[in-house]
Amino acid sequence: MLDLNRLRMLREVQRRGTLAAVAAAMSYSPATISQQLSQLEAQAGVKLLEPVGRGVRLTAEAEMLVARTEELLEILERAETDLAASRDSVTGTIRLAMFQSAAVTLLPSVLTQLETEAQKLRIEVFHLEPEASLEAIQNRGVDIAVTQEYPADPLSRGPQIEHEALFRDPIQIGVSGRDNVQSLEDLAQDRWVLEPAGTPAHRWAIARCREAGFEPDVRFHSHDLIVHRRLIETGQAVGFLPRLTYGIQRPEIRLIPLGRPDAYRSILTSTRRGAGRHPRIIAVRSALARAASEFS
């Protein structure tokens, strides 16, 4: 019988392309990965990998095995879910990943609810950006993640991950004072703070500025939206602020609506496919939904 852990290694080779990358992701040495995949080839009786450049690629037989591996992992996920659903209470450990502004605003309410409603549930929380959260879900490092996506820039919806909408987080322009500013066009000569290049938030922001007829003078680059808010509050920059960034307290700045239907980011919860009915996932998603409702 083929070894499931070795099949998972093969799946990671498909995703990452090198044994070194697989070893780093799965916390093994490259020599161990190579040895395990050689043993999988011996079990399967066919060649599974072939060299290409500095990496490797899967043979047609290996691609078929990976497709079946996805099916097996989902079946196992559903079996674990069914077992957990048969118990009288929600128990065990759940690992929750959240990006910063969601954690600052929603996490205290979520934890308070779960302490009352699921007292036997142990919660571990990880601060991860959305793309890193999806990676952690696929690697089984976390069980559920709060993620985000921008209009026309969706998150990966691969076969291993399923997403569920939580709410829409409106985005406005943040400026300090400046009563003369009425629209995005009025900020063409200002200094800007944005998330780093290559992120969905950066692409969305740059597109909005270009549509307004200018290229923003970006002086500050940070994933930390609390840093964005402070720079805007102190007059050092202007920027786009999602509602989650300032929680339930309105910031000491002017917030100017963009006046367009795509001025928001979608907040989602993401899990491995087959895990959505697990009592632990249901409990956390329910608490997140109530926290989001209170915030809204």
PDB file of N, CA, C and O in Angstrom, residues 48-87:
ATOM      1  N   LEU A  48       8.641   8.494 -10.933  1.00  0.00           N
ATOM      2  CA  LEU A  48       7.764   9.580 -10.513  1.00  0.00           C
ATOM      3  C   LEU A  48       8.345  10.970 -10.767  1.00  0.00           C
ATOM      4  O   LEU A  48       7.580  11.930 -10.934  1.00  0.00           O
ATOM      5  N   LEU A  49       9.663  11.090 -10.772  1.00  0.00           N
ATOM      6  CA  LEU A  49      10.307  12.398 -10.912  1.00  0.00           C
ATOM      7  C   LEU A  49      11.337  12.362 -12.026  1.00  0.00           C
ATOM      8  O   LEU A  49      11.985  11.336 -12.256  1.00  0.00           O
ATOM      9  N   GLU A  50      11.504  13.508 -12.694  1.00  0.00           N
ATOM     10  CA  GLU A  50      12.568  13.647 -13.676  1.00  0.00           C
ATOM     11  C   GLU A  50      13.194  15.027 -13.512  1.00  0.00           C
ATOM     12  O   GLU A  50      12.492  16.002 -13.219  1.00  0.00           O
ATOM     13  N   PRO A  51      14.519  15.130 -13.654  1.00  0.00           N
ATOM     14  CA  PRO A  51      15.186  16.413 -13.443  1.00  0.00           C
ATOM     15  C   PRO A  51      14.839  17.418 -14.536  1.00  0.00           C
ATOM     16  O   PRO A  51      14.645  17.060 -15.691  1.00  0.00           O
ATOM     17  N   VAL A  52      14.753  18.692 -14.126  1.00  0.00           N
ATOM     18  CA  VAL A  52      14.574  19.782 -15.079  1.00  0.00           C
ATOM     19  C   VAL A  52      15.278  21.004 -14.495  1.00  0.00           C
ATOM     20  O   VAL A  52      14.890  21.526 -13.456  1.00  0.00           O
ATOM     21  N   GLY A  53      16.358  21.435 -15.143  1.00  0.00           N
ATOM     22  CA  GLY A  53      17.150  22.535 -14.617  1.00  0.00           C
ATOM     23  C   GLY A  53      17.706  22.188 -13.252  1.00  0.00           C
ATOM     24  O   GLY A  53      18.295  21.121 -13.064  1.00  0.00           O
ATOM     25  N   ARG A  54      17.467  23.066 -12.283  1.00  0.00           N
ATOM     26  CA  ARG A  54      17.911  22.814 -10.908  1.00  0.00           C
ATOM     27  C   ARG A  54      16.840  22.143 -10.063  1.00  0.00           C
ATOM     28  O   ARG A  54      17.069  21.875  -8.881  1.00  0.00           O
ATOM     29  N   GLY A  55      15.705  21.896 -10.655  1.00  0.00           N
ATOM     30  CA  GLY A  55      14.617  21.274  -9.915  1.00  0.00           C
ATOM     31  C   GLY A  55      14.220  19.941 -10.499  1.00  0.00           C
ATOM     32  O   GLY A  55      14.994  19.293 -11.221  1.00  0.00           O
ATOM     33  N   VAL A  56      13.008  19.546 -10.193  1.00  0.00           N
ATOM     34  CA  VAL A  56      12.454  18.299 -10.713  1.00  0.00           C
ATOM     35  C   VAL A  56      11.009  18.545 -11.125  1.00  0.00           C
ATOM     36  O   VAL A  56      10.391  19.523 -10.704  1.00  0.00           O
ATOM     37  N   ARG A  57      10.488  17.669 -11.964  1.00  0.00           N
ATOM     38  CA  ARG A  57       9.080  17.745 -12.310  1.00  0.00           C
ATOM     39  C   ARG A  57       8.480  16.346 -12.241  1.00  0.00           C
ATOM     40  O   ARG A  57       9.198  15.344 -12.318  1.00  0.00           O
ATOM     41  N   LEU A  58       7.181  16.316 -12.113  1.00  0.00           N
ATOM     42  CA  LEU A  58       6.487  15.050 -11.974  1.00  0.00           C
ATOM     43  C   LEU A  58       6.239  14.408 -13.340  1.00  0.00           C
ATOM     44  O   LEU A  58       5.958  15.109 -14.317  1.00  0.00           O
ATOM     45  N   THR A  59       6.325  13.105 -13.377  1.00  0.00           N
ATOM     46  CA  THR A  59       5.930  12.361 -14.567  1.00  0.00           C
ATOM     47  C   THR A  59       4.404  12.316 -14.638  1.00  0.00           C
ATOM     48  O   THR A  59       3.710  12.699 -13.690  1.00  0.00           O
ATOM     49  N   ALA A  60       3.891  11.813 -15.749  1.00  0.00           N
ATOM     50  CA  ALA A  60       2.435  11.697 -15.895  1.00  0.00           C
ATOM     51  C   ALA A  60       1.849  10.788 -14.815  1.00  0.00           C
ATOM     52  O   ALA A  60       0.771  11.064 -14.264  1.00  0.00           O
ATOM     53  N   GLU A  61       2.571   9.713 -14.473  1.00  0.00           N
ATOM     54  CA  GLU A  61       2.105   8.803 -13.422  1.00  0.00           C
ATOM     55  C   GLU A  61       2.075   9.510 -12.063  1.00  0.00           C
ATOM     56  O   GLU A  61       1.149   9.310 -11.262  1.00  0.00           O
ATOM     57  N   ALA A  62       3.077  10.340 -11.824  1.00  0.00           N
ATOM     58  CA  ALA A  62       3.121  11.078 -10.563  1.00  0.00           C
ATOM     59  C   ALA A  62       1.984  12.090 -10.473  1.00  0.00           C
ATOM     60  O   ALA A  62       1.390  12.280  -9.408  1.00  0.00           O
ATOM     61  N   GLU A  63       1.676  12.747 -11.583  1.00  0.00           N
ATOM     62  CA  GLU A  63       0.568  13.702 -11.594  1.00  0.00           C
ATOM     63  C   GLU A  63      -0.747  13.004 -11.244  1.00  0.00           C
ATOM     64  O   GLU A  63      -1.574  13.546 -10.515  1.00  0.00           O
ATOM     65  N   MET A  64      -0.921  11.793 -11.768  1.00  0.00           N
ATOM     66  CA  MET A  64      -2.124  11.031 -11.441  1.00  0.00           C
ATOM     67  C   MET A  64      -2.168  10.702  -9.953  1.00  0.00           C
ATOM     68  O   MET A  64      -3.222  10.816  -9.303  1.00  0.00           O
ATOM     69  N   LEU A  65      -1.017  10.323  -9.385  1.00  0.00           N
ATOM     70  CA  LEU A  65      -0.970  10.012  -7.952  1.00  0.00           C
ATOM     71  C   LEU A  65      -1.299  11.230  -7.103  1.00  0.00           C
ATOM     72  O   LEU A  65      -1.994  11.118  -6.086  1.00  0.00           O
ATOM     73  N   VAL A  66      -0.803  12.395  -7.496  1.00  0.00           N
ATOM     74  CA  VAL A  66      -1.081  13.611  -6.730  1.00  0.00           C
ATOM     75  C   VAL A  66      -2.576  13.917  -6.755  1.00  0.00           C
ATOM     76  O   VAL A  66      -3.159  14.300  -5.730  1.00  0.00           O
ATOM     77  N   ALA A  67      -3.208  13.754  -7.904  1.00  0.00           N
ATOM     78  CA  ALA A  67      -4.653  13.991  -7.984  1.00  0.00           C
ATOM     79  C   ALA A  67      -5.408  13.062  -7.028  1.00  0.00           C
ATOM     80  O   ALA A  67      -6.344  13.482  -6.329  1.00  0.00           O
ATOM     81  N   ARG A  68      -4.998  11.810  -6.966  1.00  0.00           N
ATOM     82  CA  ARG A  68      -5.634  10.861  -6.046  1.00  0.00           C
ATOM     83  C   ARG A  68      -5.305  11.209  -4.590  1.00  0.00           C
ATOM     84  O   ARG A  68      -6.119  10.990  -3.692  1.00  0.00           O
ATOM     85  N   THR A  69      -4.105  11.750  -4.363  1.00  0.00           N
ATOM     86  CA  THR A  69      -3.728  12.144  -3.006  1.00  0.00           C
ATOM     87  C   THR A  69      -4.648  13.233  -2.480  1.00  0.00           C
ATOM     88  O   THR A  69      -5.072  13.210  -1.320  1.00  0.00           O
ATOM     89  N   GLU A  70      -4.992  14.206  -3.348  1.00  0.00           N
ATOM     90  CA  GLU A  70      -5.917  15.259  -2.938  1.00  0.00           C
ATOM     91  C   GLU A  70      -7.255  14.651  -2.518  1.00  0.00           C
ATOM     92  O   GLU A  70      -7.852  15.057  -1.521  1.00  0.00           O
ATOM     93  N   GLU A  71      -7.717  13.669  -3.272  1.00  0.00           N
ATOM     94  CA  GLU A  71      -8.976  13.016  -2.937  1.00  0.00           C
ATOM     95  C   GLU A  71      -8.877  12.304  -1.594  1.00  0.00           C
ATOM     96  O   GLU A  71      -9.797  12.374  -0.765  1.00  0.00           O
ATOM     97  N   LEU A  72      -7.761  11.599  -1.369  1.00  0.00           N
ATOM     98  CA  LEU A  72      -7.575  10.878  -0.113  1.00  0.00           C
ATOM     99  C   LEU A  72      -7.540  11.824   1.077  1.00  0.00           C
ATOM    100  O   LEU A  72      -8.154  11.555   2.123  1.00  0.00           O
ATOM    101  N   LEU A  73      -6.817  12.934   0.943  1.00  0.00           N
ATOM    102  CA  LEU A  73      -6.709  13.881   2.050  1.00  0.00           C
ATOM    103  C   LEU A  73      -8.066  14.485   2.386  1.00  0.00           C
ATOM    104  O   LEU A  73      -8.393  14.704   3.557  1.00  0.00           O
ATOM    105  N   GLU A  74      -8.862  14.766   1.351  1.00  0.00           N
ATOM    106  CA  GLU A  74     -10.196  15.310   1.624  1.00  0.00           C
ATOM    107  C   GLU A  74     -11.078  14.278   2.308  1.00  0.00           C
ATOM    108  O   GLU A  74     -11.839  14.602   3.224  1.00  0.00           O
ATOM    109  N   ILE A  75     -10.974  13.013   1.902  1.00  0.00           N
ATOM    110  CA  ILE A  75     -11.746  11.949   2.553  1.00  0.00           C
ATOM    111  C   ILE A  75     -11.363  11.822   4.023  1.00  0.00           C
ATOM    112  O   ILE A  75     -12.213  11.705   4.912  1.00  0.00           O
ATOM    113  N   LEU A  76     -10.041  11.874   4.297  1.00  0.00           N
ATOM    114  CA  LEU A  76      -9.582  11.794   5.692  1.00  0.00           C
ATOM    115  C   LEU A  76     -10.067  12.988   6.496  1.00  0.00           C
ATOM    116  O   LEU A  76     -10.444  12.859   7.668  1.00  0.00           O
ATOM    117  N   GLU A  77     -10.046  14.181   5.865  1.00  0.00           N
ATOM    118  CA  GLU A  77     -10.526  15.383   6.549  1.00  0.00           C
ATOM    119  C   GLU A  77     -11.997  15.227   6.914  1.00  0.00           C
ATOM    120  O   GLU A  77     -12.427  15.561   8.027  1.00  0.00           O
ATOM    121  N   ARG A  78     -12.784  14.669   6.006  1.00  0.00           N
ATOM    122  CA  ARG A  78     -14.209  14.476   6.275  1.00  0.00           C
ATOM    123  C   ARG A  78     -14.430  13.406   7.342  1.00  0.00           C
ATOM    124  O   ARG A  78     -15.340  13.513   8.176  1.00  0.00           O
ATOM    125  N   ALA A  79     -13.583  12.382   7.349  1.00  0.00           N
ATOM    126  CA  ALA A  79     -13.705  11.341   8.372  1.00  0.00           C
ATOM    127  C   ALA A  79     -13.422  11.912   9.761  1.00  0.00           C
ATOM    128  O   ALA A  79     -14.143  11.621  10.729  1.00  0.00           O
ATOM    129  N   GLU A  80     -12.375  12.736   9.874  1.00  0.00           N
ATOM    130  CA  GLU A  80     -12.070  13.381  11.153  1.00  0.00           C
ATOM    131  C   GLU A  80     -13.226  14.285  11.579  1.00  0.00           C
ATOM    132  O   GLU A  80     -13.567  14.358  12.769  1.00  0.00           O
ATOM    133  N   THR A  81     -13.827  14.970  10.610  1.00  0.00           N
ATOM    134  CA  THR A  81     -14.955  15.842  10.906  1.00  0.00           C
ATOM    135  C   THR A  81     -16.142  15.043  11.444  1.00  0.00           C
ATOM    136  O   THR A  81     -16.780  15.427  12.429  1.00  0.00           O
ATOM    137  N   ASP A  82     -16.431  13.921  10.814  1.00  0.00           N
ATOM    138  CA  ASP A  82     -17.549  13.078  11.263  1.00  0.00           C
ATOM    139  C   ASP A  82     -17.314  12.543  12.672  1.00  0.00           C
ATOM    140  O   ASP A  82     -18.240  12.492  13.493  1.00  0.00           O
ATOM    141  N   LEU A  83     -16.084  12.135  12.967  1.00  0.00           N
ATOM    142  CA  LEU A  83     -15.774  11.650  14.311  1.00  0.00           C
ATOM    143  C   LEU A  83     -15.961  12.746  15.351  1.00  0.00           C
ATOM    144  O   LEU A  83     -16.532  12.521  16.422  1.00  0.00           O
ATOM    145  N   ALA A  84     -15.458  13.933  15.027  1.00  0.00           N
ATOM    146  CA  ALA A  84     -15.576  15.040  15.982  1.00  0.00           C
ATOM    147  C   ALA A  84     -17.033  15.421  16.199  1.00  0.00           C
ATOM    148  O   ALA A  84     -17.447  15.768  17.313  1.00  0.00           O
ATOM    149  N   ALA A  85     -17.845  15.348  15.138  1.00  0.00           N
ATOM    150  CA  ALA A  85     -19.262  15.713  15.252  1.00  0.00           C
ATOM    151  C   ALA A  85     -20.040  14.743  16.123  1.00  0.00           C
ATOM    152  O   ALA A  85     -21.116  15.078  16.629  1.00  0.00           O
ATOM    153  N   SER A  86     -19.519  13.536  16.310  1.00  0.00           N
ATOM    154  CA  SER A  86     -20.217  12.543  17.128  1.00  0.00           C
ATOM    155  C   SER A  86     -20.039  12.780  18.623  1.00  0.00           C
ATOM    156  O   SER A  86     -20.724  12.171  19.437  1.00  0.00           O
ATOM    157  N   ARG A  87     -19.124  13.671  18.995  1.00  0.00           N
ATOM    158  CA  ARG A  87     -18.880  13.933  20.420  1.00  0.00           C
ATOM    159  C   ARG A  87     -19.876  14.955  20.950  1.00  0.00           C
ATOM    160  O   ARG A  87     -20.456  15.743  20.200  1.00  0.00           O
TER     161      ARG A  87
END
